[in-house]
GROMACS .gro file of C-alpha atoms in nm:
model
  216
    1UNK     CA    1  -0.615  -1.988   1.955
    2UNK     CA    2  -0.773  -1.662   1.838
    3UNK     CA    3  -0.622  -1.366   2.024
    4UNK     CA    4  -0.825  -1.051   2.085
    5UNK     CA    5  -0.724  -0.696   2.167
    6UNK     CA    6  -0.936  -0.488   2.405
    7UNK     CA    7  -0.922  -0.136   2.264
    8UNK     CA    8  -1.121   0.022   2.551
    9UNK     CA    9  -0.882  -0.123   2.810
   10UNK     CA   10  -0.581  -0.008   2.610
   11UNK     CA   11  -0.719   0.346   2.586
   12UNK     CA   12  -0.748   0.359   2.966
   13UNK     CA   13  -0.382   0.269   3.020
   14UNK     CA   14  -0.115   0.525   3.094
   15UNK     CA   15   0.107   0.579   2.793
   16UNK     CA   16   0.416   0.788   2.724
   17UNK     CA   17   0.342   1.153   2.650
   18UNK     CA   18   0.547   1.125   2.332
   19UNK     CA   19   0.615   0.838   2.096
   20UNK     CA   20   0.917   0.869   1.870
   21UNK     CA   21   0.864   0.785   1.503
   22UNK     CA   22   1.174   0.786   1.287
   23UNK     CA   23   1.210   0.939   0.943
   24UNK     CA   24   1.120   0.663   0.692
   25UNK     CA   25   1.358   0.566   0.417
   26UNK     CA   26   1.337   0.328   0.124
   27UNK     CA   27   1.536   0.005   0.117
   28UNK     CA   28   1.390  -0.172  -0.186
   29UNK     CA   29   1.113  -0.192  -0.446
   30UNK     CA   30   0.941  -0.420  -0.694
   31UNK     CA   31   0.708  -0.413  -0.992
   32UNK     CA   32   0.416  -0.652  -1.018
   33UNK     CA   33   0.368  -0.748  -1.380
   34UNK     CA   34   0.032  -0.724  -1.552
   35UNK     CA   35  -0.187  -1.032  -1.577
   36UNK     CA   36  -0.136  -1.006  -1.953
   37UNK     CA   37   0.237  -1.051  -1.891
   38UNK     CA   38   0.180  -1.355  -1.674
   39UNK     CA   39   0.184  -1.174  -1.341
   40UNK     CA   40   0.476  -1.227  -1.108
   41UNK     CA   41   0.695  -0.990  -0.908
   42UNK     CA   42   1.023  -0.839  -1.029
   43UNK     CA   43   1.225  -0.719  -0.731
   44UNK     CA   44   1.450  -0.419  -0.773
   45UNK     CA   45   1.251  -0.314  -1.081
   46UNK     CA   46   1.093   0.033  -1.086
   47UNK     CA   47   0.949   0.018  -1.438
   48UNK     CA   48   0.601   0.008  -1.284
   49UNK     CA   49   0.652   0.357  -1.139
   50UNK     CA   50   0.534   0.626  -1.380
   51UNK     CA   51   0.576   1.005  -1.371
   52UNK     CA   52   0.276   1.224  -1.296
   53UNK     CA   53   0.143   1.431  -1.583
   54UNK     CA   54  -0.144   1.676  -1.538
   55UNK     CA   55  -0.437   1.518  -1.724
   56UNK     CA   56  -0.633   1.707  -1.984
   57UNK     CA   57  -0.971   1.820  -1.851
   58UNK     CA   58  -1.255   1.760  -1.881
   59UNK     CA   59  -1.210   1.384  -1.896
   60UNK     CA   60  -1.460   1.099  -1.904
   61UNK     CA   61  -1.353   0.853  -1.634
   62UNK     CA   62  -1.601   0.598  -1.762
   63UNK     CA   63  -1.455   0.581  -2.111
   64UNK     CA   64  -1.341   0.229  -2.200
   65UNK     CA   65  -1.547   0.053  -1.933
   66UNK     CA   66  -1.572  -0.242  -1.926
   67UNK     CA   67  -1.411  -0.343  -2.257
   68UNK     CA   68  -1.069  -0.190  -2.183
   69UNK     CA   69  -1.059  -0.280  -1.813
   70UNK     CA   70  -0.801  -0.535  -1.695
   71UNK     CA   71  -0.937  -0.599  -1.348
   72UNK     CA   72  -0.809  -0.799  -1.057
   73UNK     CA   73  -0.949  -1.148  -1.017
   74UNK     CA   74  -1.232  -1.167  -0.766
   75UNK     CA   75  -1.104  -1.286  -0.430
   76UNK     CA   76  -0.739  -1.262  -0.535
   77UNK     CA   77  -0.521  -1.315  -0.229
   78UNK     CA   78  -0.261  -1.057  -0.129
   79UNK     CA   79   0.009  -1.235   0.069
   80UNK     CA   80   0.299  -1.090   0.266
   81UNK     CA   81   0.546  -1.308   0.072
   82UNK     CA   82   0.666  -1.030  -0.167
   83UNK     CA   83   0.741  -0.808   0.133
   84UNK     CA   84   0.931  -1.086   0.308
   85UNK     CA   85   1.135  -1.156  -0.007
   86UNK     CA   86   1.213  -0.785  -0.043
   87UNK     CA   87   1.339  -0.780   0.318
   88UNK     CA   88   1.568  -1.076   0.243
   89UNK     CA   89   1.698  -0.917  -0.077
   90UNK     CA   90   1.773  -0.597   0.116
   91UNK     CA   91   1.949  -0.806   0.385
   92UNK     CA   92   1.741  -0.641   0.654
   93UNK     CA   93   1.626  -0.951   0.844
   94UNK     CA   94   1.832  -0.866   1.152
   95UNK     CA   95   1.699  -0.509   1.151
   96UNK     CA   96   1.331  -0.599   1.139
   97UNK     CA   97   1.075  -0.670   1.410
   98UNK     CA   98   0.760  -0.638   1.198
   99UNK     CA   99   0.718  -0.712   0.826
  100UNK     CA  100   0.390  -0.600   0.671
  101UNK     CA  101   0.196  -0.407   0.412
  102UNK     CA  102   0.108  -0.044   0.489
  103UNK     CA  103  -0.259  -0.139   0.480
  104UNK     CA  104  -0.227  -0.337   0.804
  105UNK     CA  105  -0.057  -0.056   0.996
  106UNK     CA  106  -0.324   0.185   0.873
  107UNK     CA  107  -0.586  -0.041   1.032
  108UNK     CA  108  -0.397  -0.085   1.359
  109UNK     CA  109  -0.278   0.272   1.412
  110UNK     CA  110  -0.616   0.411   1.308
  111UNK     CA  111  -0.809   0.205   1.563
  112UNK     CA  112  -0.842   0.486   1.824
  113UNK     CA  113  -1.002   0.703   1.555
  114UNK     CA  114  -1.220   0.431   1.400
  115UNK     CA  115  -1.367   0.249   1.699
  116UNK     CA  116  -1.669   0.128   1.500
  117UNK     CA  117  -1.467  -0.020   1.212
  118UNK     CA  118  -1.370  -0.386   1.246
  119UNK     CA  119  -1.055  -0.539   1.101
  120UNK     CA  120  -0.864  -0.865   1.108
  121UNK     CA  121  -0.493  -0.927   1.054
  122UNK     CA  122  -0.327  -1.267   1.011
  123UNK     CA  123  -0.003  -1.278   1.210
  124UNK     CA  124   0.281  -1.528   1.208
  125UNK     CA  125   0.604  -1.509   1.405
  126UNK     CA  126   0.911  -1.670   1.251
  127UNK     CA  127   1.228  -1.626   1.452
  128UNK     CA  128   1.243  -1.266   1.571
  129UNK     CA  129   1.017  -1.124   1.296
  130UNK     CA  130   0.640  -1.083   1.315
  131UNK     CA  131   0.479  -1.110   0.971
  132UNK     CA  132   0.138  -0.946   0.926
  133UNK     CA  133  -0.073  -1.071   0.638
  134UNK     CA  134  -0.377  -0.895   0.493
  135UNK     CA  135  -0.709  -1.059   0.580
  136UNK     CA  136  -1.000  -0.945   0.368
  137UNK     CA  137  -1.330  -0.907   0.552
  138UNK     CA  138  -1.661  -0.929   0.363
  139UNK     CA  139  -1.711  -0.601   0.179
  140UNK     CA  140  -2.032  -0.403   0.173
  141UNK     CA  141  -2.150  -0.389  -0.186
  142UNK     CA  142  -2.331  -0.101  -0.350
  143UNK     CA  143  -2.467  -0.035  -0.700
  144UNK     CA  144  -2.201   0.024  -0.968
  145UNK     CA  145  -1.917  -0.047  -0.723
  146UNK     CA  146  -1.708  -0.197  -1.002
  147UNK     CA  147  -1.759   0.111  -1.219
  148UNK     CA  148  -1.658   0.348  -0.940
  149UNK     CA  149  -1.343   0.142  -0.884
  150UNK     CA  150  -1.272   0.176  -1.255
  151UNK     CA  151  -1.299   0.555  -1.223
  152UNK     CA  152  -1.006   0.551  -0.980
  153UNK     CA  153  -0.786   0.338  -1.205
  154UNK     CA  154  -0.886   0.544  -1.510
  155UNK     CA  155  -0.785   0.866  -1.336
  156UNK     CA  156  -0.451   0.713  -1.245
  157UNK     CA  157  -0.403   0.608  -1.608
  158UNK     CA  158  -0.483   0.956  -1.736
  159UNK     CA  159  -0.244   1.108  -1.481
  160UNK     CA  160   0.042   0.881  -1.591
  161UNK     CA  161  -0.035   0.869  -1.965
  162UNK     CA  162  -0.114   0.496  -1.967
  163UNK     CA  163  -0.316   0.379  -2.267
  164UNK     CA  164  -0.511   0.107  -2.082
  165UNK     CA  165  -0.667   0.065  -1.740
  166UNK     CA  166  -0.477  -0.220  -1.577
  167UNK     CA  167  -0.553  -0.297  -1.213
  168UNK     CA  168  -0.326  -0.603  -1.208
  169UNK     CA  169   0.004  -0.416  -1.242
  170UNK     CA  170   0.160  -0.203  -0.969
  171UNK     CA  171   0.478  -0.064  -0.818
  172UNK     CA  172   0.559  -0.103  -0.449
  173UNK     CA  173   0.833   0.041  -0.229
  174UNK     CA  174   0.984  -0.123   0.079
  175UNK     CA  175   1.009   0.133   0.358
  176UNK     CA  176   1.194   0.110   0.689
  177UNK     CA  177   1.095   0.310   0.995
  178UNK     CA  178   1.101   0.283   1.371
  179UNK     CA  179   0.810   0.342   1.608
  180UNK     CA  180   0.964   0.379   1.952
  181UNK     CA  181   1.177   0.061   1.976
  182UNK     CA  182   0.981  -0.130   1.712
  183UNK     CA  183   1.165  -0.167   1.380
  184UNK     CA  184   0.916  -0.195   1.094
  185UNK     CA  185   0.966  -0.283   0.730
  186UNK     CA  186   0.652  -0.216   0.530
  187UNK     CA  187   0.552  -0.226   0.166
  188UNK     CA  188   0.339   0.044   0.011
  189UNK     CA  189   0.190   0.061  -0.337
  190UNK     CA  190   0.291   0.387  -0.504
  191UNK     CA  191   0.069   0.546  -0.769
  192UNK     CA  192   0.328   0.768  -0.939
  193UNK     CA  193   0.599   1.027  -0.874
  194UNK     CA  194   0.641   1.399  -0.932
  195UNK     CA  195   0.923   1.449  -1.185
  196UNK     CA  196   0.961   1.810  -1.068
  197UNK     CA  197   1.090   1.680  -0.733
  198UNK     CA  198   1.357   1.458  -0.889
  199UNK     CA  199   1.703   1.569  -0.988
  200UNK     CA  200   1.801   1.505  -1.349
  201UNK     CA  201   1.913   1.146  -1.392
  202UNK     CA  202   1.829   1.052  -1.032
  203UNK     CA  203   1.587   0.778  -0.934
  204UNK     CA  204   1.255   0.884  -0.779
  205UNK     CA  205   1.262   0.880  -0.400
  206UNK     CA  206   1.014   0.905  -0.113
  207UNK     CA  207   0.991   1.283  -0.137
  208UNK     CA  208   0.867   1.258  -0.497
  209UNK     CA  209   0.603   0.986  -0.451
  210UNK     CA  210   0.238   1.083  -0.506
  211UNK     CA  211  -0.091   0.930  -0.394
  212UNK     CA  212  -0.379   0.985  -0.637
  213UNK     CA  213  -0.739   1.001  -0.517
  214UNK     CA  214  -1.077   1.067  -0.676
  215UNK     CA  215  -1.378   1.198  -0.489
  216UNK     CA  216  -1.716   1.344  -0.561
   0.00000   0.00000   0.00000
């Protein structure tokens, strides 16, 4: 049976004046190998996390398109399985109420601010854990959408000194946090890290992670 959530009714309910959100901390990671390497996920491997390096400007973000673009397969599914495996490897099953990608929580928690944006999440409860899977809705297309997506990956490559634009490889961190009494383990793709915020010889941590964005 398809369950629905009435946002207007929820907004009219009385809620606590404050909602405690704990300080997040990392409990695991993995690197998704490039399609050229056969794909697959290597848990505990941070080789997919690259240091940020200020790119030389000006730079042509369209250079190499489409010949040097390793793009994701159209309609490629993104399942919650890597997150669930990371939770098991971290032995956090008994400390988890919700297992998900960050993308799903962004949709849910952003609902009061985006009342006109629709979203769908596939949910499955196994034992005491609720698993939230990403459900892709039909995307609105626009001219040169593929090229603009390439711009973003190209900028990331320039900022991490990568010789090719590869959208099939990524690094993800497993993060634990608590929202009120709800214990959440979520996975987030990380673009790169700031080496200036890392101690010599130490592994990059949450405080050093960077999110790269391009805009007009």
